[in-house]
Amino acid sequence: MEIDRSKISPMMQQYFEVKDKYPGCVLFFRLGDFYEMFFDDAVTVSKALELTLTGRDCGLEERAPMCGVPYHAADMYIKRLIDLGFRVAVCEQLTDPAETKGIVVRDVIRVVTPGTLTESSMLDDGRNNYICSIFYDETDKTCAVASADISTGEAALCAFEGKDLEAGVINELSRCQPAEVIFPESFLSLKNVADFIKTRLNCAVTLRDADRFSPEQKRGETASVFGAEDIRVLGVSESGADCAALCGLFDYITDTQKTSVSRFTELTLLNGEQFMGLDLNARRNLELTETLRSKEKKGSLLWVLDSTKTSMGRRMLKNWIEQPLKSPARIIERLDAVESLTRKSVVLSDISALLERVYDLERLMTKVMYKSANPRDLKSLSATAMQLPMIKEELAKLGDSKLLAKLNADISTLEDIVRLVENAIMDEPPISVKDGGVIKEGFNEELDGLRHIMNHGRDIITEIEQREKDSTGIKNLKIGYNRVFGYYLEVTRSYYDLIPEGWIRKQTLANAERFITEELKNAENSILGAKDKALMLEADIFAEVRDFLATKLESVQKTASSVAAVDVLCSFAEVALRNQYVKPDISLDGSIDIKAGRHPVVELMLTEEMFVPNDVYMDMKSNRMSIITGPNMSGKSTYMRQTALIVLMAQIGSFVPADSAKISVVDKIFTRVGASDDLTAGQSTFMVEMSEVSDILKNATPDSLVILDEVGRGTSTFDGVSIARAVAEHICSSRKLGCKTLFATHYHELIGLENELEGVKNYSIAVNKHGGTIRFLRKIVRGGVDESYGVDVAKLAGLPPKVVSRAKELLEEMERSHASERVTVTVDTDQMSFTGQGREAALNMLEKTNIDELSDGECRELLRDMLSAMEGGA
């Protein structure tokens, strides 16, 4: 919209002066009790938020388009705009309109973007709101990702180099799931990361000038954010990619918050040695924090394990699930803490009850630090602090756990906060300081005096009136008030001779005179100005109380972190008791031995049938790879996922759903499961599958756990078999990889690998077939099967009977036509032929059938099936 600015009003000129500084933002321009938007912003926002578009005289022939929102409800409208992809610059009145001559001074006090939200009303209390800064050094070929949650004061940094640089960056972004990513132009060289952000992350992106990331210009300011004199004290280089990413992040935060950042107390340095590696596919396929299809919490591992009582605990639980530990000592420390809590269930119950009265210390302190905390926020801080001595008392009863003892030691009672807030702030204060009634009586003598004047002003005037009557003898003297000259003494004509010399005549009437005295004027000033003075004094006192709380940031932050950890451990204990989980043994021999393991989510979702538990045994020698065959819908995927989830649960410090479990720490979990995830643009299902398998082969180590489901099914049968076999050979080979792998397949040609490759074992899903019906027993048994039961599954799925019947006819024809075929395969340099498969299939059928339970007719049916299988393999 073209506007002749020379003709617009002074206020509109001020509007455009501010707007020009923030061209990419919607400008919320404060006018009285509203935030107004004008011109293009008004048209855009009125449509986006369905607001009424009005107009305002602005000096032009046509009125300026205008829409607005009440200032007290602004957060709700800002959040809606942020969710729609807008950025909002909030322009406040910086001077009092009542005391300002001319135009009120206005300027932007903060810029709200998806990654810089701090208000609890705009945030999910159960998850962090991260902003990530990525810097790529094109010369050194190094990259770093700095992340922060302004609302909680958390900050982390990790650096990457070498051939796996882009994969490392993508995995870190997968973990953070940032609301916003910032970067300089050099980042665009990382094509894979850029594509990942564009296609897989639902976040805002901001391109910043390179000098905003300059260590030379910014490292001093960045170090001061954490209270350090030198950036190297934080474990950060002076001029590397890590320093640049961190500098760029906090430059952006300062730029948007319009204040130096003092919220952060600690920088966490992340590296691959601390946490299990989980790429985006593993996080999604295992449904750690949300379901794959509906993106809901219910149905995820987080849903199962979340019995936390605090917002801080919910966020920490999510982070623990997404960052399983690799250190056996730290894992055992957590498991011992959970065991201690489960053994003393009364203490567990008491701690949980206390935690329910704990508010979100982290986000409350953010409001304190940014001076946006209201009186009720301070009372919430105090109410939380009151619970801390009792929590510490209960934790002291669990002295057999080193971790709980350490957490107890790190929890401060915050007595200073309780003492000050409870003495200063009303028990049930209003939300805003603006209307007063916040500070308790007796806390400030001057405020008490002003309130006395406000509440007893008439008494003061009556007292003066009586005193003047007594001292002058003027019996009918009275004190009145008008708006022209305030309070006055009125004396009738008959008493003129008694008027003292010190009185000042203000008005003469027909039968009376009106006077004022210095005492009366002082009383008037006190009464009339008491309310304004009291409100200003209350605001000042409240600010002092809030600023004192700000000095306790480090202590509160440390306490909040420890309380959150206690909450998570209590949640693990409650879930373990409720769902009959067991404490896993952490082993160092590389084996995974699970007895009667259950899928933590599926067993809770089943309503009409019992979950069938299964055993798992894997090691680094003869049981490295389990090849699992069986029909669709029989439970292969559930079995593999539950194994990965049990391992992951153990490594976050949780008890596991099993009768017993011995778990060796894995460094990474990889999954190639299905094709239900979003396909990247221009790639087929098969291409996506092969890309994922390629990533696994490149990044897995001998200490990894790999889940492969139906590799090679997206192409022709022979191509698929060849690819699946080659992948299995590569992974199973101790010279090439040799990691623990669960490999589900329909390719029965892979069954023979057990006899050809060291470390391979065949397993299958037991199926009970009688006549034309099948029943999945959900039980994993040794040995492979060469029957897919595809037509039977199709029948169960509801295909029309005629189609099923025709499919059976075609299947029999194809089986007869291939009956004489022989398949020869090569393993490295040795050749072996697959013959006698029909006999093996018949024997497998017999092994899996309890003949004692069959009727004569069912025995005959079984015999016919066995003969048919032997003919097919002959």
PDB file of C-alpha atoms in Angstrom, residues 99 306 644:
ATOM      1  CA  GLU A  99       2.007  13.352  32.133  1.00  0.00           C
ATOM      2  CA  ASP A 306       4.310 -40.388  32.536  1.00  0.00           C
ATOM      3  CA  ALA A 644      14.106 -52.073  21.292  1.00  0.00           C
TER       4      ALA A 644
END
